[in-house]
Amino acid sequence: MISKNLETALNEQIKIEEHSSRLYMAMASWCETNGFPGAARFLYEHSDEERMHMLKFVHFLNDRNGKSVLQALDELPSEYNSLEELFDKVLAHEQYVTRSINNLVDLCLQEKDHTTNNFLQWFVMEQIEEESLVQGIVDKIKLIGASKGGYFHLDNYLDGLAAGETAEGE
Ligand code: FEO
């Protein structure tokens, strides 16, 4: 049985994961209409992953005799000035999600809820991967600068990531 405190906090995380899914879908849509099909594919895929994260929380909460509640949706930005700005925002968002997961772990430790803590460890590891992946993309964009050819290659690279490959491995 999960505590009311943790039930509320996990429901808040469900909202954050759902928001992440919609945020990346909106970003993918911007990429799709601004000449970056590879980035769009990458972000649509990432949007699906966030929905999977949301579902993990929903199932966990329901399995622990809690009640998952979907909350009102927040407005999303639909315009970006550049791919650079867009991926800077992805990174900032993932850093925000990491802080939120860490706060949940803190709460589990306070409440000595080892089961939920154990469940959250998957997300702790996932956030390391996600931040590192996005940081790598942001670093590549900084290297490219204003080079149009560089953006063409970056878009292909992101398409490869979406297909489950790394450009380094090709
Ligand atoms: Fe569910 Fe990208 O964090």
mmCIF file of C-alpha atoms and ligand atoms in Angstrom:
data_model
loop_
_atom_site.group_PDB
_atom_site.id
_atom_site.type_symbol
_atom_site.label_atom_id
_atom_site.label_comp_id
_atom_site.label_asym_id
_atom_site.label_seq_id
_atom_site.Cartn_x
_atom_site.Cartn_y
_atom_site.Cartn_z
ATOM 1 C CA MET A 1 0.000 0.000 0.000
ATOM 2 C CA ILE A 2 1.445 3.329 -1.013
ATOM 3 C CA SER A 3 1.253 6.429 1.206
ATOM 4 C CA LYS A 4 -0.987 9.341 0.217
ATOM 5 C CA ASN A 5 2.080 11.554 0.002
ATOM 6 C CA LEU A 6 3.805 9.289 -2.485
ATOM 7 C CA GLU A 7 0.582 8.703 -4.406
ATOM 8 C CA THR A 8 0.292 12.462 -4.929
ATOM 9 C CA ALA A 9 3.977 12.760 -5.891
ATOM 10 C CA LEU A 10 3.764 9.855 -8.373
ATOM 11 C CA ASN A 11 0.658 11.362 -9.937
ATOM 12 C CA GLU A 12 2.608 14.577 -10.381
ATOM 13 C CA GLN A 13 5.338 12.552 -12.143
ATOM 14 C CA ILE A 14 2.700 10.954 -14.404
ATOM 15 C CA LYS A 15 1.746 14.464 -15.435
ATOM 16 C CA ILE A 16 5.391 15.370 -16.084
ATOM 17 C CA GLU A 17 5.939 12.271 -18.263
ATOM 18 C CA GLU A 18 2.749 12.946 -20.212
ATOM 19 C CA HIS A 19 3.803 16.565 -20.678
ATOM 20 C CA SER A 20 7.232 15.361 -21.878
ATOM 21 C CA SER A 21 5.557 13.113 -24.443
ATOM 22 C CA ARG A 22 3.444 15.969 -25.792
ATOM 23 C CA LEU A 23 6.336 18.440 -25.668
ATOM 24 C CA TYR A 24 8.513 16.158 -27.813
ATOM 25 C CA MET A 25 5.625 15.534 -30.189
ATOM 26 C CA ALA A 26 5.167 19.292 -30.654
ATOM 27 C CA MET A 27 8.926 19.653 -31.196
ATOM 28 C CA ALA A 28 8.899 16.764 -33.693
ATOM 29 C CA SER A 29 6.110 18.455 -35.572
ATOM 30 C CA TRP A 30 8.152 21.690 -35.765
ATOM 31 C CA CYS A 31 11.155 19.708 -37.092
ATOM 32 C CA GLU A 32 8.973 17.918 -39.648
ATOM 33 C CA THR A 33 7.764 21.231 -41.073
ATOM 34 C CA ASN A 34 11.141 22.985 -40.940
ATOM 35 C CA GLY A 35 13.298 20.652 -43.005
ATOM 36 C CA PHE A 36 14.610 18.272 -40.341
ATOM 37 C CA PRO A 37 12.976 14.872 -41.012
ATOM 38 C CA GLY A 38 15.643 12.952 -39.045
ATOM 39 C CA ALA A 39 15.236 15.151 -35.963
ATOM 40 C CA ALA A 40 11.461 14.763 -36.329
ATOM 41 C CA ARG A 41 11.732 10.971 -36.392
ATOM 42 C CA PHE A 42 14.041 11.034 -33.367
ATOM 43 C CA LEU A 43 11.643 13.241 -31.389
ATOM 44 C CA TYR A 44 8.478 11.347 -32.390
ATOM 45 C CA GLU A 45 10.194 8.220 -31.126
ATOM 46 C CA HIS A 46 11.206 9.990 -27.947
ATOM 47 C CA SER A 47 7.627 11.125 -27.481
ATOM 48 C CA ASP A 48 6.560 7.442 -27.557
ATOM 49 C CA GLU A 49 9.224 6.612 -24.957
ATOM 50 C CA GLU A 50 7.871 9.270 -22.624
ATOM 51 C CA ARG A 51 4.395 7.799 -22.955
ATOM 52 C CA MET A 52 5.903 4.439 -22.009
ATOM 53 C CA HIS A 53 7.456 6.133 -18.927
ATOM 54 C CA MET A 54 4.055 7.562 -18.037
ATOM 55 C CA LEU A 55 2.455 4.105 -18.318
ATOM 56 C CA LYS A 56 5.122 2.553 -16.084
ATOM 57 C CA PHE A 57 4.115 5.001 -13.334
ATOM 58 C CA VAL A 58 0.393 4.433 -13.933
ATOM 59 C CA HIS A 59 0.737 0.631 -13.662
ATOM 60 C CA PHE A 60 3.043 0.816 -10.650
ATOM 61 C CA LEU A 61 0.716 3.138 -8.750
ATOM 62 C CA ASN A 62 -2.337 1.001 -9.533
ATOM 63 C CA ASP A 63 -0.480 -2.201 -8.570
ATOM 64 C CA ARG A 64 0.371 -0.692 -5.168
ATOM 65 C CA ASN A 65 -3.272 0.038 -4.412
ATOM 66 C CA GLY A 66 -2.854 3.683 -5.274
ATOM 67 C CA LYS A 67 -4.991 5.565 -7.760
ATOM 68 C CA SER A 68 -3.483 7.131 -10.835
ATOM 69 C CA VAL A 69 -5.205 10.297 -11.940
ATOM 70 C CA LEU A 70 -4.559 12.043 -15.222
ATOM 71 C CA GLN A 71 -4.391 15.791 -14.828
ATOM 72 C CA ALA A 72 -5.204 18.796 -17.002
ATOM 73 C CA LEU A 73 -2.825 19.330 -19.901
ATOM 74 C CA ASP A 74 -0.543 22.363 -20.046
ATOM 75 C CA GLU A 75 -0.155 24.586 -23.100
ATOM 76 C CA LEU A 76 2.858 23.791 -25.268
ATOM 77 C CA PRO A 77 5.080 26.041 -27.368
ATOM 78 C CA SER A 78 4.815 25.288 -31.083
ATOM 79 C CA GLU A 79 7.416 27.711 -32.453
ATOM 80 C CA TYR A 80 11.207 27.615 -32.210
ATOM 81 C CA ASN A 81 13.791 29.943 -33.713
ATOM 82 C CA SER A 82 16.256 27.188 -34.529
ATOM 83 C CA LEU A 83 17.128 23.521 -34.028
ATOM 84 C CA GLU A 84 19.771 24.724 -31.574
ATOM 85 C CA GLU A 85 17.187 26.464 -29.397
ATOM 86 C CA LEU A 86 14.916 23.428 -29.608
ATOM 87 C CA PHE A 87 17.560 20.936 -28.416
ATOM 88 C CA ASP A 88 18.760 23.328 -25.686
ATOM 89 C CA LYS A 89 15.173 23.154 -24.424
ATOM 90 C CA VAL A 90 15.122 19.343 -24.646
ATOM 91 C CA LEU A 91 18.250 19.237 -22.469
ATOM 92 C CA ALA A 92 16.827 21.697 -19.929
ATOM 93 C CA HIS A 93 13.633 19.642 -19.817
ATOM 94 C CA GLU A 94 15.490 16.372 -19.206
ATOM 95 C CA GLN A 95 17.492 18.044 -16.411
ATOM 96 C CA TYR A 96 14.185 19.120 -14.879
ATOM 97 C CA VAL A 97 12.856 15.522 -15.121
ATOM 98 C CA THR A 98 16.035 14.237 -13.430
ATOM 99 C CA ARG A 99 15.530 16.664 -10.528
ATOM 100 C CA SER A 100 11.949 15.506 -10.232
ATOM 101 C CA ILE A 101 12.947 11.796 -10.137
ATOM 102 C CA ASN A 102 15.623 12.574 -7.533
ATOM 103 C CA ASN A 103 13.031 14.371 -5.385
ATOM 104 C CA LEU A 104 10.831 11.271 -5.577
ATOM 105 C CA VAL A 105 13.749 9.115 -4.398
ATOM 106 C CA ASP A 106 14.315 11.552 -1.499
ATOM 107 C CA LEU A 107 10.670 11.176 -0.524
ATOM 108 C CA CYS A 108 10.918 7.356 -0.632
ATOM 109 C CA LEU A 109 13.964 7.478 1.650
ATOM 110 C CA GLN A 110 12.142 9.754 4.095
ATOM 111 C CA GLU A 111 9.172 7.375 4.145
ATOM 112 C CA LYS A 112 11.338 4.231 4.084
ATOM 113 C CA ASP A 113 9.367 2.999 1.060
ATOM 114 C CA HIS A 114 11.960 0.592 -0.363
ATOM 115 C CA THR A 115 9.603 -0.848 -2.984
ATOM 116 C CA THR A 116 8.964 2.494 -4.657
ATOM 117 C CA ASN A 117 12.608 3.424 -4.283
ATOM 118 C CA ASN A 118 13.549 0.198 -6.083
ATOM 119 C CA PHE A 119 11.039 0.936 -8.859
ATOM 120 C CA LEU A 120 12.455 4.457 -9.271
ATOM 121 C CA GLN A 121 16.019 3.233 -9.753
ATOM 122 C CA TRP A 122 15.161 2.287 -13.369
ATOM 123 C CA PHE A 123 14.294 5.956 -13.957
ATOM 124 C CA VAL A 124 17.464 7.143 -12.206
ATOM 125 C CA MET A 125 19.523 5.137 -14.731
ATOM 126 C CA GLU A 126 17.289 6.146 -17.637
ATOM 127 C CA GLN A 127 17.840 9.835 -16.840
ATOM 128 C CA ILE A 128 21.621 9.377 -16.969
ATOM 129 C CA GLU A 129 21.237 7.926 -20.479
ATOM 130 C CA GLU A 130 18.746 10.540 -21.638
ATOM 131 C CA GLU A 131 20.762 13.513 -20.420
ATOM 132 C CA SER A 132 23.938 12.105 -21.918
ATOM 133 C CA LEU A 133 22.258 11.444 -25.291
ATOM 134 C CA VAL A 134 20.782 14.945 -25.519
ATOM 135 C CA GLN A 135 23.984 16.595 -24.249
ATOM 136 C CA GLY A 136 25.796 14.837 -27.126
ATOM 137 C CA ILE A 137 23.345 16.297 -29.652
ATOM 138 C CA VAL A 138 23.642 19.796 -28.136
ATOM 139 C CA ASP A 139 27.449 19.523 -28.320
ATOM 140 C CA LYS A 140 27.266 18.518 -31.995
ATOM 141 C CA ILE A 141 25.017 21.488 -32.770
ATOM 142 C CA LYS A 142 27.515 23.864 -31.112
ATOM 143 C CA LEU A 143 30.302 22.403 -33.261
ATOM 144 C CA ILE A 144 28.273 22.828 -36.447
ATOM 145 C CA GLY A 145 27.803 26.568 -35.905
ATOM 146 C CA ALA A 146 26.210 28.063 -39.029
ATOM 147 C CA SER A 147 27.174 25.266 -41.447
ATOM 148 C CA LYS A 148 24.166 24.148 -43.528
ATOM 149 C CA GLY A 149 26.023 21.003 -44.574
ATOM 150 C CA GLY A 150 26.657 20.276 -40.912
ATOM 151 C CA TYR A 151 22.922 20.419 -40.210
ATOM 152 C CA PHE A 152 22.262 18.028 -43.082
ATOM 153 C CA HIS A 153 24.659 15.504 -41.549
ATOM 154 C CA LEU A 154 23.240 16.070 -38.064
ATOM 155 C CA ASP A 155 19.742 15.355 -39.355
ATOM 156 C CA ASN A 156 20.966 12.085 -40.887
ATOM 157 C CA TYR A 157 22.701 11.243 -37.616
ATOM 158 C CA LEU A 158 19.443 11.783 -35.686
ATOM 159 C CA ASP A 159 17.601 9.655 -38.222
ATOM 160 C CA GLY A 160 20.160 6.913 -37.547
ATOM 161 C CA LEU A 161 19.657 7.251 -33.787
ATOM 162 C CA ALA A 162 15.923 6.897 -34.288
ATOM 163 C CA ALA A 163 16.573 3.736 -36.285
ATOM 164 C CA GLY A 164 18.567 2.375 -33.366
ATOM 165 C CA GLU A 165 22.030 2.931 -34.806
ATOM 166 C CA THR A 166 24.794 5.319 -33.867
ATOM 167 C CA ALA A 167 26.540 7.249 -36.611
ATOM 168 C CA GLU A 168 29.849 6.232 -35.028
ATOM 169 C CA GLY A 169 29.006 2.586 -35.669
ATOM 170 C CA GLU A 170 28.312 3.059 -39.364
HETATM 171 FE FE1 FEO B 1 10.763 10.332 -19.014
HETATM 172 FE FE2 FEO B 1 12.953 11.769 -20.853
HETATM 173 O O1 FEO B 1 12.225 11.423 -19.159
#
